[in-house]
Short mmCIF file of C-alpha atoms and ligand atoms in Angstrom, two decimals:
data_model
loop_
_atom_site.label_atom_id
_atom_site.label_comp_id
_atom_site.label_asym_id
_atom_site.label_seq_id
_atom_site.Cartn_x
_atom_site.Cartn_y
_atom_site.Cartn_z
CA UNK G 25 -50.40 -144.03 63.81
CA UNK G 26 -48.47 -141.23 64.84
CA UNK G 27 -49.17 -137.83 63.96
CA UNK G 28 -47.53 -135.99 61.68
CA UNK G 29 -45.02 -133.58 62.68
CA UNK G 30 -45.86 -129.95 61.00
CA UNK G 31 -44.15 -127.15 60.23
CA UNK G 32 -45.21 -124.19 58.46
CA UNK G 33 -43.56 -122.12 56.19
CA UNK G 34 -44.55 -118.67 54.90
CA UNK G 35 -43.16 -118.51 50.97
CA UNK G 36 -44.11 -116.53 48.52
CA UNK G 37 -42.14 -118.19 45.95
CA UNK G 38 -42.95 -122.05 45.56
CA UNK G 39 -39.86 -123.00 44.22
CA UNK G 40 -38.12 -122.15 47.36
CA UNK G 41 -41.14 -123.67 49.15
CA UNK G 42 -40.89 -127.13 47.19
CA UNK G 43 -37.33 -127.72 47.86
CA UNK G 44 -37.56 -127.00 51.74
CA UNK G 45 -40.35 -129.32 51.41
CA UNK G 46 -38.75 -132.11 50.10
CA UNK G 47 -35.82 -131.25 52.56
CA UNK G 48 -38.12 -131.91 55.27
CA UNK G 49 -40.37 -134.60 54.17
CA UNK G 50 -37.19 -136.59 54.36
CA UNK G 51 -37.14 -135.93 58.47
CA UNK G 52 -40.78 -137.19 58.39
CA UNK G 53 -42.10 -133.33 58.71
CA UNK G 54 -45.33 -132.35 56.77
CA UNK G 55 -44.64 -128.97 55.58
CA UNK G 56 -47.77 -126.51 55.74
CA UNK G 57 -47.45 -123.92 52.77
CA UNK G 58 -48.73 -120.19 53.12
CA UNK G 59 -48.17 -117.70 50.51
CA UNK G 60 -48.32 -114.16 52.19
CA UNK G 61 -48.13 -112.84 55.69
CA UNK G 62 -52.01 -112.79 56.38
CA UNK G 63 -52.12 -116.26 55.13
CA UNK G 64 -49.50 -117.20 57.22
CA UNK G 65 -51.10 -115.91 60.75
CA UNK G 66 -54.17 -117.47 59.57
CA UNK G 67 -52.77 -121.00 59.20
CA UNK G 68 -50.91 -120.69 62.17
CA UNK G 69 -53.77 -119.94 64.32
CA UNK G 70 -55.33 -122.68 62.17
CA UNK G 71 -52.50 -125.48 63.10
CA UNK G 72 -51.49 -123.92 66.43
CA UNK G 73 -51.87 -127.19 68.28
CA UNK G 74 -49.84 -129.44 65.69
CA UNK G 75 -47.32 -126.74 64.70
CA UNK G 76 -43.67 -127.50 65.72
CA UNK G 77 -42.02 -124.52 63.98
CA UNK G 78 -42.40 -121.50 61.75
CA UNK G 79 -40.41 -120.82 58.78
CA UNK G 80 -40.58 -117.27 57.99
CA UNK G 81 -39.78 -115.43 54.93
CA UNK G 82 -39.18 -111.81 55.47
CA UNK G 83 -39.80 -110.10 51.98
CA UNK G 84 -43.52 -111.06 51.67
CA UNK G 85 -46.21 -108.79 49.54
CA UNK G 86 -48.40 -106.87 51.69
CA UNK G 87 -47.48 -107.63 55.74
CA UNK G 88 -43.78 -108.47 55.27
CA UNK G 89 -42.10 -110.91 57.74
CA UNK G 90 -41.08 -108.96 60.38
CA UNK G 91 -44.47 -107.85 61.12
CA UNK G 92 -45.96 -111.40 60.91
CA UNK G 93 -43.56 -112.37 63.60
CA UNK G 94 -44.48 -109.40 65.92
CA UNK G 95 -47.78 -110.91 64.79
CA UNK G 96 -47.75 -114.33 65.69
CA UNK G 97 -46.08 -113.50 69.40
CA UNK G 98 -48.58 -111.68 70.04
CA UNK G 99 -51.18 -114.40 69.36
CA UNK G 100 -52.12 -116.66 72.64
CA UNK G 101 -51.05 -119.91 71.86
CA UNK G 102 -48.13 -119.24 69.13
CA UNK G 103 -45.93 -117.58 71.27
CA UNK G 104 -44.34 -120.68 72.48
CA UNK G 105 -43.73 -122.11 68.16
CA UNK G 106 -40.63 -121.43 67.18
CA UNK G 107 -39.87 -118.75 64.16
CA UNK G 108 -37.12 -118.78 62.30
CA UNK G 109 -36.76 -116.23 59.75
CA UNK G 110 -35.58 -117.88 56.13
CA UNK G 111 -34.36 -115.06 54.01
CA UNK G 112 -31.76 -113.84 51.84
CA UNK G 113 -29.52 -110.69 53.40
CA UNK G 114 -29.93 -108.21 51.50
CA UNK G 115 -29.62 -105.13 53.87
CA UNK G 116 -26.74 -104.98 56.75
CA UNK G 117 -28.79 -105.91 60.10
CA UNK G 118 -31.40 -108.28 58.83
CA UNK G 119 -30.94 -111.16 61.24
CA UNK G 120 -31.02 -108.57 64.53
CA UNK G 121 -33.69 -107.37 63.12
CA UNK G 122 -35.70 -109.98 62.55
CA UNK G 123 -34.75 -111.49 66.24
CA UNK G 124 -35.66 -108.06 67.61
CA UNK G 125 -39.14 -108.25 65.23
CA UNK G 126 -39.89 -111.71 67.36
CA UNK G 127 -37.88 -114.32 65.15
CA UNK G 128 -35.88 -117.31 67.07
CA UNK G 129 -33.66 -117.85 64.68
CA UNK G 130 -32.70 -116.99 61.05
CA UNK G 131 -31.60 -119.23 58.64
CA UNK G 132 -29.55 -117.08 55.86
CA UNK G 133 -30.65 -117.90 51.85
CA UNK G 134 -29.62 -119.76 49.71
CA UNK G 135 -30.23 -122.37 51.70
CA UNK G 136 -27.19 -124.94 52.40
CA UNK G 137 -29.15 -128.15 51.75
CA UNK G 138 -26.84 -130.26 53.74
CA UNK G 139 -27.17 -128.02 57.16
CA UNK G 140 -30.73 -127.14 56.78
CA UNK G 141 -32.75 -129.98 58.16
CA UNK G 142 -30.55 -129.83 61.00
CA UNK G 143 -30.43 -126.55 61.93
CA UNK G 144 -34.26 -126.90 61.69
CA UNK G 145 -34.27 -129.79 64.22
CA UNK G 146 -32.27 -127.62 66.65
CA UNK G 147 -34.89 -124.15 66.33
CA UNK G 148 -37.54 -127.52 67.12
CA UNK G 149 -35.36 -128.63 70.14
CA UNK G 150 -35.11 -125.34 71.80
CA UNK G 151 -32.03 -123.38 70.09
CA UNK G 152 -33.03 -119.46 70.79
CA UNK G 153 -30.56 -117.29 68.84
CA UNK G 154 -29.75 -114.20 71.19
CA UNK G 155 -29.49 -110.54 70.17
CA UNK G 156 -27.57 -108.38 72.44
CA UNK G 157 -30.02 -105.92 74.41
CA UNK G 158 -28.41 -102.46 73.07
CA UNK G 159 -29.22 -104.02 69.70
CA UNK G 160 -32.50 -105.19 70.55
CA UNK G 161 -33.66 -101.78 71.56
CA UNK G 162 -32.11 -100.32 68.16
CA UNK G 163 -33.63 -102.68 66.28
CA UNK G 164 -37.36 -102.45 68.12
CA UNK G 165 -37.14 -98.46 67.72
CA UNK G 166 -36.22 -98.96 63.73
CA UNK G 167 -39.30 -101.92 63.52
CA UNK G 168 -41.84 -99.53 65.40
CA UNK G 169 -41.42 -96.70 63.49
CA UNK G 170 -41.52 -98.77 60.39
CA UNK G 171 -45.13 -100.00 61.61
CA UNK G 172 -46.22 -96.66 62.56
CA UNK G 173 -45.54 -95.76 59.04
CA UNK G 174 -47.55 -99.13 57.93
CA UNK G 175 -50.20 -97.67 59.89
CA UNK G 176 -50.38 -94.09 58.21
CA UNK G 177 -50.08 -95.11 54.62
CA UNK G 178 -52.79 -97.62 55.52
CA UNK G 179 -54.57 -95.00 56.91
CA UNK G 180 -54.28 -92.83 53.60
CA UNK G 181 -55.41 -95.52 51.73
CA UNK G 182 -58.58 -96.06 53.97
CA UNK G 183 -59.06 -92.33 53.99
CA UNK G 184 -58.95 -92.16 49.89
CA UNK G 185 -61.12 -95.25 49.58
CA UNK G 186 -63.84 -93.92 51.37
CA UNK G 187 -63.26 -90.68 49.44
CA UNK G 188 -64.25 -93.28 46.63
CA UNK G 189 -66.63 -94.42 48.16
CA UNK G 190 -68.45 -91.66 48.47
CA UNK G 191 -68.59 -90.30 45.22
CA UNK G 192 -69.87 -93.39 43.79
CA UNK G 193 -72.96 -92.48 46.53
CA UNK G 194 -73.15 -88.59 45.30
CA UNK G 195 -73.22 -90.09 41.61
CA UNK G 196 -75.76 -92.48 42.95
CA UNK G 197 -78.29 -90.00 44.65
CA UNK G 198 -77.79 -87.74 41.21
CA UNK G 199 -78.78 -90.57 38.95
CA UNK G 200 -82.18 -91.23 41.57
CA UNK G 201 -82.43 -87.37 41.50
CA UNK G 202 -82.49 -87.10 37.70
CA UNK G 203 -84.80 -90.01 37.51
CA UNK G 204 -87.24 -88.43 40.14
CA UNK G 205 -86.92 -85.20 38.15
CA UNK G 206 -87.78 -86.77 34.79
CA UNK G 207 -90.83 -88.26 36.85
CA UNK G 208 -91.80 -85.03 37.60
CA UNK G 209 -91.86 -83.67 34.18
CA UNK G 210 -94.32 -86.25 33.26
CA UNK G 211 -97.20 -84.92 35.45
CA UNK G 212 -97.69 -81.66 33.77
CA UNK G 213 -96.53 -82.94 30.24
CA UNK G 214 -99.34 -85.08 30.00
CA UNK G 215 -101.62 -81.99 31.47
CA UNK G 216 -100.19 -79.68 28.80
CA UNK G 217 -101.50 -82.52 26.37
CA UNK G 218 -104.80 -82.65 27.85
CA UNK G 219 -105.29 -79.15 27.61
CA UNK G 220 -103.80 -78.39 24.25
CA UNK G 221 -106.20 -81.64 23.40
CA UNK G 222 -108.81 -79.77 24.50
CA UNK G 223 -108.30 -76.06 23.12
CA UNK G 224 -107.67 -78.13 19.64
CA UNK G 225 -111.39 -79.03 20.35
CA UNK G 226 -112.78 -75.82 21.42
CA UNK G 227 -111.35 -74.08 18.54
CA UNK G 228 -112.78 -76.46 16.55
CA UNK G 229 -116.45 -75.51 18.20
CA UNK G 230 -115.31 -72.16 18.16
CA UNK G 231 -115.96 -71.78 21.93
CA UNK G 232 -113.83 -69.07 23.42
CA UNK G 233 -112.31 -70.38 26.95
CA UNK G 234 -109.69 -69.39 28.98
CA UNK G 235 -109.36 -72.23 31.68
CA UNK G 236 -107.50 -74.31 29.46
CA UNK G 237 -104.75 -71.76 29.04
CA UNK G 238 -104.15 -70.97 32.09
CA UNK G 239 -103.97 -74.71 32.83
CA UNK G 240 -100.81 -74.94 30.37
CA UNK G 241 -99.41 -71.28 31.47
CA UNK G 242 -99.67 -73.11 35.31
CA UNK G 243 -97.94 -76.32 34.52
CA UNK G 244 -95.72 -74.71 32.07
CA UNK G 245 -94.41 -72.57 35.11
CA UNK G 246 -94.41 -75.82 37.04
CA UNK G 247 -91.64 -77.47 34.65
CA UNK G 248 -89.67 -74.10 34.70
CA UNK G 249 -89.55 -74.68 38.83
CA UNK G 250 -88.74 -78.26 38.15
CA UNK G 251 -85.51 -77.36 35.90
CA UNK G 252 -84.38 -74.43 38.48
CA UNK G 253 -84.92 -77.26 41.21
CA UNK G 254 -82.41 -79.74 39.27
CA UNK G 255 -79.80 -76.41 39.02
CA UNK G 256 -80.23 -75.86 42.73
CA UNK G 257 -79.90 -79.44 44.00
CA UNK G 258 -76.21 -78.37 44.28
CA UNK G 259 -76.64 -76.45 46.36
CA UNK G 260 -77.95 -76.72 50.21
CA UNK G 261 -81.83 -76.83 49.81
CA UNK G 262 -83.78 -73.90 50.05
CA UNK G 263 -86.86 -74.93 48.89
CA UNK G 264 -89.35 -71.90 49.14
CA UNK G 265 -91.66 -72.07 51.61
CA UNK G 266 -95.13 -70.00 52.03
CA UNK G 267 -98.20 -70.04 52.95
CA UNK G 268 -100.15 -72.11 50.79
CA UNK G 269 -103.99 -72.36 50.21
CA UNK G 270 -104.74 -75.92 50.63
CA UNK G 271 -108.18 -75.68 49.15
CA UNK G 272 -106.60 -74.13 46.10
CA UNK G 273 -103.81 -76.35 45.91
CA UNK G 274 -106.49 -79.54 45.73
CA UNK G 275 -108.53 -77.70 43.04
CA UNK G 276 -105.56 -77.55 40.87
CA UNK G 277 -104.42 -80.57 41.19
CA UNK G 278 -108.29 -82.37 40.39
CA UNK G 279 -108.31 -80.02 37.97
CA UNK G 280 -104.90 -81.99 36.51
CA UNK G 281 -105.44 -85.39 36.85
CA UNK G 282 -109.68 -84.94 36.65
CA UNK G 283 -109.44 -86.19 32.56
CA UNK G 284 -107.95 -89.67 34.01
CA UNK G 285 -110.95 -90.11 36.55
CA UNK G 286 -113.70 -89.09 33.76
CA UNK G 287 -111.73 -91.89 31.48
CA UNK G 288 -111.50 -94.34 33.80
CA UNK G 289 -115.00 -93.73 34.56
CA UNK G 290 -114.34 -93.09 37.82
CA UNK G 291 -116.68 -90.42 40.35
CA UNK G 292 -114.39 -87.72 42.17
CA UNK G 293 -115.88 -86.75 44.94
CA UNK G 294 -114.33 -83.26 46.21
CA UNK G 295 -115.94 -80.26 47.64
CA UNK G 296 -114.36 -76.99 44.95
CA UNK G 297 -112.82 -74.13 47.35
CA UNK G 298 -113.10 -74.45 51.21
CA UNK G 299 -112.40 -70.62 52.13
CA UNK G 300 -112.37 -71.73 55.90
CA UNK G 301 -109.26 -73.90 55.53
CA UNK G 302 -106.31 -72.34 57.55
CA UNK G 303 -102.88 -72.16 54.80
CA UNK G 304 -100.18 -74.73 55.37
CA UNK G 305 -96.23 -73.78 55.44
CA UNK G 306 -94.92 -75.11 52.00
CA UNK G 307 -93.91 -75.21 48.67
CA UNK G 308 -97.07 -74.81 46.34
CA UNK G 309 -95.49 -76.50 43.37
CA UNK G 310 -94.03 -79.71 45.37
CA UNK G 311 -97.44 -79.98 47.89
CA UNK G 312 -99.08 -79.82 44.65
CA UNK G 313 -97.21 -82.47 42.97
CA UNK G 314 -97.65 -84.88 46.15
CA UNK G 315 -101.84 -84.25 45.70
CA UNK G 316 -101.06 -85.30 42.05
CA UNK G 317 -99.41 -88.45 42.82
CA UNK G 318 -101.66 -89.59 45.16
CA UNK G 319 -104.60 -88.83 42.75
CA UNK G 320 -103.26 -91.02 40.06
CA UNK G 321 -102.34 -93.82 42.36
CA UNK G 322 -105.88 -94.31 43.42
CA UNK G 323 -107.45 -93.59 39.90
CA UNK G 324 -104.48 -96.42 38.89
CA UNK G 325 -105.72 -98.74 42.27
CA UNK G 326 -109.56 -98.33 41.29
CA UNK G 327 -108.89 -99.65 37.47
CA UNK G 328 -106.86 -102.67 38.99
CA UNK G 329 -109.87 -103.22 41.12
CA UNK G 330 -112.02 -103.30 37.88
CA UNK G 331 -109.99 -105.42 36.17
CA UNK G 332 -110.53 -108.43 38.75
CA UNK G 333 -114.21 -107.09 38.93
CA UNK G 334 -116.28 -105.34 36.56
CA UNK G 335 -118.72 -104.44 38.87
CA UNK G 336 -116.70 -103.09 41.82
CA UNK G 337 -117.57 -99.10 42.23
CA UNK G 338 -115.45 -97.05 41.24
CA UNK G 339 -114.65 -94.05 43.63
CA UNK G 340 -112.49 -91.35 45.03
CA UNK G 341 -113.05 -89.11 47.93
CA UNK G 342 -110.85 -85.95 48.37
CA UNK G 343 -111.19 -84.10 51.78
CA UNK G 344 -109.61 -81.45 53.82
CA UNK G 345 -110.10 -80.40 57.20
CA UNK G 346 -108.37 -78.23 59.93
CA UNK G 347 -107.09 -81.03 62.81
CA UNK G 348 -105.45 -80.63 66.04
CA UNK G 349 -102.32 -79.73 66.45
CA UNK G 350 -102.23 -76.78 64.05
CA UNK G 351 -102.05 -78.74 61.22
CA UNK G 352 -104.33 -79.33 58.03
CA UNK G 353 -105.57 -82.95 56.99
CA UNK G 354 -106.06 -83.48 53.54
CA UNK G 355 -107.20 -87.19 52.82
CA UNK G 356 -107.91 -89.09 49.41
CA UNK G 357 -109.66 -91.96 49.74
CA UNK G 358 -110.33 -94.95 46.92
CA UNK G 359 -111.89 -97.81 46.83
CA UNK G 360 -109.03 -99.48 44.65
CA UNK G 361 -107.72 -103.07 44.85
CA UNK G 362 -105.64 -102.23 48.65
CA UNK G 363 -102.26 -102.57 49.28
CA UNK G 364 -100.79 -106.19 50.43
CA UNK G 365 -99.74 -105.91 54.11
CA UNK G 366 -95.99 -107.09 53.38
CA UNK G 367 -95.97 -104.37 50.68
CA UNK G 368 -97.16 -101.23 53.05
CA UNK G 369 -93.25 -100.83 54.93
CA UNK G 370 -91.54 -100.43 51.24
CA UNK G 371 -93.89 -97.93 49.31
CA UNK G 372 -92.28 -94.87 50.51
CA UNK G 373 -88.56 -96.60 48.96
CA UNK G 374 -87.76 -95.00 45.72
CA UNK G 375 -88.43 -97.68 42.39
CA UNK G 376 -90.78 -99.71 44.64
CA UNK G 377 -93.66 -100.32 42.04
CA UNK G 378 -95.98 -102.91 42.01
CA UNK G 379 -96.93 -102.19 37.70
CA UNK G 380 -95.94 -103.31 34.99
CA UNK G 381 -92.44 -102.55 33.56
CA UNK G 382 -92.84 -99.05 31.86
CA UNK G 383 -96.25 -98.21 33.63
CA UNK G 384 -95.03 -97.16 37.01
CA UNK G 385 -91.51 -95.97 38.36
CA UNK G 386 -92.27 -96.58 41.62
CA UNK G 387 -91.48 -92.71 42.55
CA UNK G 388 -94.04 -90.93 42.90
CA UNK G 389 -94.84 -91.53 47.23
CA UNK G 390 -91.45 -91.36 47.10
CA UNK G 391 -91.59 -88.23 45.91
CA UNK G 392 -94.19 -87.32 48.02
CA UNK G 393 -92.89 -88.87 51.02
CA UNK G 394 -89.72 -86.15 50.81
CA UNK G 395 -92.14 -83.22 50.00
CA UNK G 396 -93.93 -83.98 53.55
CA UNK G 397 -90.99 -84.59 54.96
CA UNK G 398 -89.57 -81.37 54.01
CA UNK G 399 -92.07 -79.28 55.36
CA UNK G 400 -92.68 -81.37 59.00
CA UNK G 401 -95.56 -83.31 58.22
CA UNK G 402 -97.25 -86.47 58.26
CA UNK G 403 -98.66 -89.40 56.06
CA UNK G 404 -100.74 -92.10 57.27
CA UNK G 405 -101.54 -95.26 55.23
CA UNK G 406 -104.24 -97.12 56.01
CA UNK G 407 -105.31 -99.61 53.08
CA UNK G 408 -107.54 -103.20 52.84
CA UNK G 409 -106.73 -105.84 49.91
CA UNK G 410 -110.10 -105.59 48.04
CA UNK G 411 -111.92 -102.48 49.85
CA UNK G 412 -109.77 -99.69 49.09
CA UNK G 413 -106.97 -97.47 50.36
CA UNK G 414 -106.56 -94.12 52.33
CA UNK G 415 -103.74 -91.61 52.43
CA UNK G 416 -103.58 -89.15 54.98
CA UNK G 417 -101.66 -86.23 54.86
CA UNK G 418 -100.78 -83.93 57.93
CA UNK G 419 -99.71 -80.47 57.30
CA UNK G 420 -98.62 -77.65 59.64
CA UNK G 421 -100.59 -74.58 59.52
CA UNK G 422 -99.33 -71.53 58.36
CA UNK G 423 -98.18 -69.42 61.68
CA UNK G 424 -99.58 -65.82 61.43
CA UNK G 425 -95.84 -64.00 61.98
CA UNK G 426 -94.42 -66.76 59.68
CA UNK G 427 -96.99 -65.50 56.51
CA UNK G 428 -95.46 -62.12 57.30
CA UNK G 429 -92.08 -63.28 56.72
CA UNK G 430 -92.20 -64.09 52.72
N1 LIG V 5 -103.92 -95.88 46.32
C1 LIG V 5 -103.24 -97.00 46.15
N2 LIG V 5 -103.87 -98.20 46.12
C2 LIG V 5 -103.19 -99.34 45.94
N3 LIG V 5 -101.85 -99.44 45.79
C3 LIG V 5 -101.17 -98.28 45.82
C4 LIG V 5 -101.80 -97.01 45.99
N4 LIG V 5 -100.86 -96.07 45.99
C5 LIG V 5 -99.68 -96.71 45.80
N5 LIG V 5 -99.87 -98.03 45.70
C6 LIG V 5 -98.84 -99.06 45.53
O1 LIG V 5 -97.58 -98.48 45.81
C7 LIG V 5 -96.69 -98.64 44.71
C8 LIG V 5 -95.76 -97.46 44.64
O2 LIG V 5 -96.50 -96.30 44.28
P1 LIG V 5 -95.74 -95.10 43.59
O3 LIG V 5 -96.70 -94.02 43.33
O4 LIG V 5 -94.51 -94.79 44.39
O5 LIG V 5 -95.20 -95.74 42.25
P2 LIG V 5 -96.06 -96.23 40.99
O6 LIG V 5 -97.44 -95.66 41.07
O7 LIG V 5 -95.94 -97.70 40.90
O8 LIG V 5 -95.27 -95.59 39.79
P3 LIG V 5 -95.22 -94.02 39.41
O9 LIG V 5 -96.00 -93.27 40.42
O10 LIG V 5 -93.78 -93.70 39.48
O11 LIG V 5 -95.78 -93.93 38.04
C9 LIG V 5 -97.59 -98.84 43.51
O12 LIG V 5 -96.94 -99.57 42.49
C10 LIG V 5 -98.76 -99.59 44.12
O13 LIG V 5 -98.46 -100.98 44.23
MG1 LIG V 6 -97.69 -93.60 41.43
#
């Protein structure tokens, strides 16, 4: 059987579309239909080797004709396909225009049913309309400038979608901000608690203790940093840095979390105040808040270890030494359930969180991930499914001149 002879015809309206059609089919032509300029380069390329002419319409949506036939010339393999523009004269010029734009031919709308099918057959047989060459340079200037001013509106419109685009991100990172700050909030909440727990009891023995208040007066000032960080985020970070007494900073923080550990019935290990310890360069509050995490992540680890078996010990050892490189290396070590191998590349991703829904946000090594981060150090993971899990941290020391400088 032979094959069909095709033409295609680039129509935005299908009523004009179904009577050329029907014209055609007559001649034995199947009649490809494309409804806008894109979709017409794309079937062409499509049909290239089957395609014996191109009807064009010139006022499509979106790339308009005379562009899809600068198109399609340019495109190896359609060059040699006929087009013939198909469109209704509206402004003076239209057919040089649309010969200068890369059309063979245009056929002027309405169309004159009886002539049609055979001025089609002549485009197919070779008919080339001509455009005289003073015209064809008029015509090319008006059709570049005309795509040069495609170009820069598209441009706009890339510029202002990415302008979009990026304030959808900024209200992104506030939302993961807010959440991490709310996060935050919890860890000396739930110490004010404690403490005010525990004053209730005192009073009630009458016992006269101060450690307990200046527990909540600490973690009270901790939430008044945490609301001045959330005013500042809008501004370039300046996160004050210091020199910070590591030892100190650890005492505090088992001091915090030490009510979960006696709960869980967990033993801390961790030596109070090392006065050899050279200070780190950071923020007390934040470095403080990392220790924190990490401390209830492996009182959380050693419970999930307890669950699957009762008899497992339960421990946590808390260290801090000076190491090479001028740094400090603090290191809390449990012997929790581990962390799955597939699991250790995502825990540093904010809302990764292996807990139940409403237990865990999956923030906090995010959280401290950024605090290390912000003041050049290091955290190494080193974890076994069943034994138990290490994080190490890596601070920099405290230069001498750089204590001077705050
Ligand atoms: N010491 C650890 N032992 C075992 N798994 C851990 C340990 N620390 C963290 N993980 C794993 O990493 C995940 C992420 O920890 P992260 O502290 O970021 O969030 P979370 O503890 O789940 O929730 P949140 O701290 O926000 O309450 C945890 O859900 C847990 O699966
Ligand atoms: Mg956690």
């Amino acid at each position: 059987m032979e094959a069909p002879r095709r033409i295609l015809y680039v129509e935005d309206n299908p009523t004009n579309f179904r009577l050329v059609e029907r014209l055609l089919r007559d001649d034995g032509y199947e009649v490809i239909h494309a409804k806008d300029g894109f979709e017409g380069v794309r079937k062409a390329v499509e049909e290239r080797s089957c395609l014996e002419l191109i009807l064009l319409d010139i006022n499509l949506p979106g790339m308009d004709g005379y562009e899809a036939a600068t198109k399609l010339k340019a495109l190896p393999g359609l060059d040699q396909i006929p087009i013939v523009a198909v469109t209704v004269n509206t402004l003076k010029g239209d057919r040089k225009r649309s010969l200068a734009a890369g059309c063979d031919g245009y056929i002027p709308k309405p169309i004159d049913v009886h002539t049609f099918p055979r001025r089609v057959e002549e485009y197919i047989q070779g008919r080339r309309d001509q455009i005289h060459a003073s015209d064809e340079r008029y015509y090319l200037r008006e059709h570049a400038r005309r795509l040069v001013d495609r170009l820069e509106s598209s441009r706009d419109q890339l510029r202002l979608t990415h302008e979009q685009i990026q304030h959808k991100d900024k209200l992104a990172s506030l939302g993961e901000m807010a959440a991490g700050i709310a996060h935050e909030l919890r860890n000396p909440l739930s110490s004010i608690s404690f403490a005010i727990e525990m004053l209730l009891r005192r009073e009630a023995d009458q016992v006269g203790d101060t450690k307990h208040l200046d527990l909540i007066h600490r973690n009270v000032e901790r939430i008044q940093r945490l609301a001045d960080g959330l005013t500042s985020f809008a501004r370039p970070s300046d996160a004050c840095l210091s020199a910070v007494d590591v030892a100190k900073a650890l005492d505090d923080s088992v001091l915090v979390t030490q009510h979960e550990f006696r709960q869980r019935n967990i033993r801390l290990h961790h030596q109070q105040g090392r006065p050899h310890l050279p200070p780190v360069w950071a923020n007390e509050g934040l470095l403080q808040h990392a220790f924190v995490n990490l401390l209830r992540n492996a009182a959380q680890a050693v419970s999930a270890r307890r669950e699957q078996n009762p008899d497992a010990t339960g421990e946590v050892h808390v260290a801090a030494e000076a190491a090479t490189g001028d740094h400090v290396a603090v290191t809390i070590r449990d012997s929790g359930i581990g962390i799955r191998p597939d699991y250790q590349d995502r825990l540093f991703t904010p809302f990764f969180t292996t807990k139940p829904r409403g237990e865990g946000t999956g923030l906090g090594l995010y959280i401290v991930k950024q605090v290390i981060d912000e003041i050049g150090g290091q955290i190494d993971v080193h974890s076994r499914m069943g034994r138990g899990t290490t994080f190490r941290l890596l601070l920099p020391r405290a230069a001498a001149e750089r204590s001077a400088v705050r």
